[in-house]
mmCIF file of C-alpha atoms in Angstrom:
data_model
loop_
_atom_site.group_PDB
_atom_site.id
_atom_site.type_symbol
_atom_site.label_atom_id
_atom_site.label_comp_id
_atom_site.label_asym_id
_atom_site.label_seq_id
_atom_site.Cartn_x
_atom_site.Cartn_y
_atom_site.Cartn_z
ATOM 1 C CA MET W 1 0.000 0.000 0.000
ATOM 2 C CA ILE W 2 1.054 3.567 -0.535
ATOM 3 C CA GLY W 3 1.087 5.741 2.545
ATOM 4 C CA SER W 4 0.483 9.428 2.838
ATOM 5 C CA VAL W 5 0.355 11.928 5.650
ATOM 6 C CA ALA W 6 -1.247 15.330 6.039
ATOM 7 C CA ILE W 7 1.069 18.015 7.391
ATOM 8 C CA LYS W 8 -0.473 20.754 9.510
ATOM 9 C CA GLU W 9 1.695 23.550 10.910
ATOM 10 C CA GLY W 10 4.809 21.463 10.232
ATOM 11 C CA THR W 11 3.542 18.423 12.144
ATOM 12 C CA PRO W 12 2.240 15.143 10.719
ATOM 13 C CA GLU W 13 -1.468 14.688 11.414
ATOM 14 C CA LEU W 14 -1.622 11.041 12.434
ATOM 15 C CA GLY W 15 -4.984 10.958 14.182
ATOM 16 C CA SER W 16 -5.929 9.869 17.667
ATOM 17 C CA HIS W 17 -4.978 6.245 16.966
ATOM 18 C CA LEU W 18 -1.836 7.143 14.974
ATOM 19 C CA GLN W 19 -3.151 5.445 11.825
ATOM 20 C CA ALA W 20 -4.255 8.422 9.746
ATOM 21 C CA GLY W 21 -1.625 7.825 7.061
ATOM 22 C CA GLU W 22 -3.182 4.576 5.828
ATOM 23 C CA ILE W 23 -5.354 6.339 3.254
ATOM 24 C CA THR W 24 -5.399 3.468 0.791
ATOM 25 C CA LEU W 25 -7.568 1.490 3.216
ATOM 26 C CA LEU W 26 -10.424 3.764 2.119
ATOM 27 C CA VAL W 27 -10.696 2.098 -1.272
ATOM 28 C CA ASP W 28 -11.572 -1.477 -2.204
ATOM 29 C CA LYS W 29 -8.631 -3.853 -2.075
ATOM 30 C CA ALA W 30 -8.820 -4.396 -5.837
ATOM 31 C CA GLN W 31 -8.405 -0.645 -6.406
ATOM 32 C CA ARG W 32 -5.547 -0.100 -3.937
ATOM 33 C CA PRO W 33 -2.217 0.836 -5.451
ATOM 34 C CA SER W 34 0.490 -1.535 -4.225
ATOM 35 C CA THR W 35 4.011 -2.388 -5.255
ATOM 36 C CA ARG W 36 3.040 -6.055 -5.088
ATOM 37 C CA LYS W 37 0.622 -5.520 -7.974
ATOM 38 C CA LEU W 38 3.367 -3.798 -9.943
ATOM 39 C CA GLN W 39 5.760 -6.656 -9.189
ATOM 40 C CA VAL W 40 3.221 -9.138 -10.586
ATOM 41 C CA LEU W 41 2.711 -7.035 -13.725
ATOM 42 C CA LEU W 42 6.477 -6.769 -14.255
ATOM 43 C CA SER W 43 6.995 -10.467 -13.603
ATOM 44 C CA GLU W 44 4.484 -11.223 -16.365
ATOM 45 C CA GLN W 45 6.919 -9.320 -18.601
ATOM 46 C CA LYS W 46 9.798 -11.482 -17.260
ATOM 47 C CA ILE W 47 11.153 -8.537 -15.255
ATOM 48 C CA HIS W 48 11.974 -9.248 -11.625
ATOM 49 C CA TRP W 49 11.923 -6.288 -9.237
ATOM 50 C CA ASN W 50 11.991 -6.326 -5.439
ATOM 51 C CA GLY W 51 9.757 -3.280 -4.981
ATOM 52 C CA TYR W 52 12.471 -0.924 -3.723
ATOM 53 C CA ASP W 53 15.407 -0.823 -6.113
ATOM 54 C CA GLU W 54 15.640 1.824 -8.794
ATOM 55 C CA LEU W 55 13.955 0.983 -12.042
ATOM 56 C CA ALA W 56 15.744 1.723 -15.301
ATOM 57 C CA PRO W 57 14.473 4.923 -16.998
ATOM 58 C CA ASP W 58 13.138 2.940 -19.963
ATOM 59 C CA LEU W 59 11.186 0.725 -17.559
ATOM 60 C CA ILE W 60 9.770 3.741 -15.680
ATOM 61 C CA SER W 61 8.421 5.055 -18.984
ATOM 62 C CA SER W 62 7.147 1.627 -20.100
ATOM 63 C CA ARG W 63 3.432 1.075 -20.650
ATOM 64 C CA VAL W 64 3.107 -1.331 -17.695
ATOM 65 C CA VAL W 65 4.687 1.034 -15.163
ATOM 66 C CA SER W 66 3.033 4.103 -16.655
ATOM 67 C CA ASP W 67 -0.428 2.488 -16.469
ATOM 68 C CA TRP W 68 0.181 1.386 -12.866
ATOM 69 C CA CYS W 69 1.335 4.886 -11.860
ATOM 70 C CA GLN W 70 -1.682 6.462 -13.569
ATOM 71 C CA ALA W 71 -4.124 4.070 -11.849
ATOM 72 C CA SER W 72 -2.399 4.732 -8.517
ATOM 73 C CA ALA W 73 -2.665 8.482 -9.062
ATOM 74 C CA VAL W 74 -6.392 8.234 -9.823
ATOM 75 C CA SER W 75 -7.034 6.270 -6.604
ATOM 76 C CA LEU W 76 -4.880 8.608 -4.537
ATOM 77 C CA SER W 77 -6.428 11.743 -6.054
ATOM 78 C CA ARG W 78 -9.873 10.908 -4.663
ATOM 79 C CA LEU W 79 -8.401 10.027 -1.261
ATOM 80 C CA ILE W 80 -6.354 13.216 -1.117
ATOM 81 C CA GLU W 81 -9.434 15.262 -1.959
ATOM 82 C CA MET W 82 -11.188 13.680 1.037
ATOM 83 C CA ILE W 83 -8.276 14.500 3.335
ATOM 84 C CA ILE W 84 -8.152 18.094 2.110
ATOM 85 C CA ALA W 85 -11.916 18.521 2.383
ATOM 86 C CA ILE W 86 -11.946 17.234 5.967
ATOM 87 C CA ASN W 87 -8.627 18.463 7.412
ATOM 88 C CA ASP W 88 -7.441 21.288 5.113
ATOM 89 C CA PRO W 89 -3.734 20.505 5.734
ATOM 90 C CA SER W 90 -0.952 22.806 4.559
ATOM 91 C CA LYS W 91 0.473 19.981 2.403
ATOM 92 C CA ILE W 92 0.197 16.279 1.645
ATOM 93 C CA VAL W 93 3.364 14.158 1.454
ATOM 94 C CA ILE W 94 3.370 10.811 -0.374
ATOM 95 C CA GLY W 95 6.060 8.170 -0.418
ATOM 96 C CA GLY W 96 8.300 6.249 1.874
ATOM 97 C CA GLY W 97 9.251 2.669 1.259
ATOM 98 C CA LEU W 98 8.492 3.074 -2.428
ATOM 99 C CA ASN W 99 10.891 3.708 -5.287
ATOM 100 C CA LEU W 100 11.343 7.490 -5.527
ATOM 101 C CA LYS W 101 10.884 7.643 -9.317
ATOM 102 C CA LEU W 102 7.577 5.800 -9.003
ATOM 103 C CA VAL W 103 6.387 8.214 -6.317
ATOM 104 C CA GLU W 104 7.414 11.190 -8.456
ATOM 105 C CA THR W 105 5.529 9.753 -11.437
ATOM 106 C CA ILE W 106 2.433 9.126 -9.317
ATOM 107 C CA VAL W 107 2.558 12.624 -7.788
ATOM 108 C CA ASP W 108 2.972 14.166 -11.254
ATOM 109 C CA ASN W 109 -0.235 12.374 -12.325
ATOM 110 C CA ILE W 110 -2.366 13.349 -9.330
ATOM 111 C CA ALA W 111 -5.222 15.553 -10.478
ATOM 112 C CA LEU W 112 -7.409 17.187 -7.864
ATOM 113 C CA LYS W 113 -10.815 18.613 -8.613
ATOM 114 C CA ASN W 114 -10.335 22.293 -7.855
ATOM 115 C CA GLY W 115 -13.862 23.599 -8.210
ATOM 116 C CA THR W 116 -16.716 23.695 -5.751
ATOM 117 C CA ARG W 117 -20.372 24.328 -6.462
ATOM 118 C CA LYS W 118 -19.559 28.021 -6.227
ATOM 119 C CA GLU W 119 -16.585 27.472 -8.585
ATOM 120 C CA LYS W 120 -14.069 28.785 -6.084
ATOM 121 C CA ILE W 121 -10.682 27.145 -5.782
ATOM 122 C CA ALA W 122 -11.036 24.654 -2.953
ATOM 123 C CA PHE W 123 -7.881 22.551 -3.103
ATOM 124 C CA ALA W 124 -4.729 24.640 -3.155
ATOM 125 C CA THR W 125 -2.911 22.110 -0.965
ATOM 126 C CA PRO W 126 0.351 20.970 -2.570
ATOM 127 C CA VAL W 127 0.923 17.225 -2.955
ATOM 128 C CA LEU W 128 4.632 16.504 -2.528
ATOM 129 C CA THR W 129 6.995 13.561 -2.834
ATOM 130 C CA ALA W 130 8.558 12.402 0.429
ATOM 131 C CA GLU W 131 12.292 12.998 0.357
ATOM 132 C CA ALA W 132 13.083 9.865 2.357
ATOM 133 C CA GLU W 133 12.895 6.605 0.506
ATOM 134 C CA ARG W 134 13.915 3.246 1.951
ATOM 135 C CA GLY W 135 14.350 4.492 5.511
ATOM 136 C CA SER W 136 10.832 5.882 5.788
ATOM 137 C CA PRO W 137 9.099 2.762 7.107
ATOM 138 C CA ALA W 138 11.828 2.368 9.728
ATOM 139 C CA PHE W 139 11.495 6.035 10.664
ATOM 140 C CA GLY W 140 7.721 5.670 10.938
ATOM 141 C CA ALA W 141 8.087 2.578 13.098
ATOM 142 C CA ALA W 142 10.272 4.562 15.511
ATOM 143 C CA TYR W 143 8.402 7.866 15.229
ATOM 144 C CA LEU W 144 4.855 6.664 15.964
ATOM 145 C CA PRO W 145 5.644 5.143 19.392
ATOM 146 C CA LEU W 146 7.578 8.322 20.237
ATOM 147 C CA LEU W 147 4.537 10.450 19.383
ATOM 148 C CA GLU W 148 2.322 8.187 21.455
ATOM 149 C CA VAL W 149 4.557 8.670 24.512
ATOM 150 C CA MET W 150 4.920 12.419 23.966
ATOM 151 C CA TYR W 151 1.236 13.190 23.486
ATOM 152 C CA GLN W 152 -0.419 10.949 26.088
#
């Protein structure tokens, strides 16, 4: 699954149970973007990838990877709109534990609906790529218990 976190006043908004970043749980399992699905698609093309290592530029621009990134962006776009509509964070950061080029491609394809019924701009929240890559899950595993202790 792809994680995301809303940032408000420089602090991650993780919710009262510290699980707010698991936005892909809001969509049906079949629609969830996951590196496992991409691994299966690549393996059908006789390409073996572990889910983390860099992909060659020609593979990043291949139809299989491009389609997966586009489908991931569509799923994430709707979820991000929900987060923005409910929390109005200063930014949304996506990534961590996922190949950086894939995250960048997904973020580049995220399209938010900017109009409301009154046709005012509603979603000016930037969607950014997390700078950390492989270490992010380890950081999150250490950071969440720390937050729990600090804010109890």
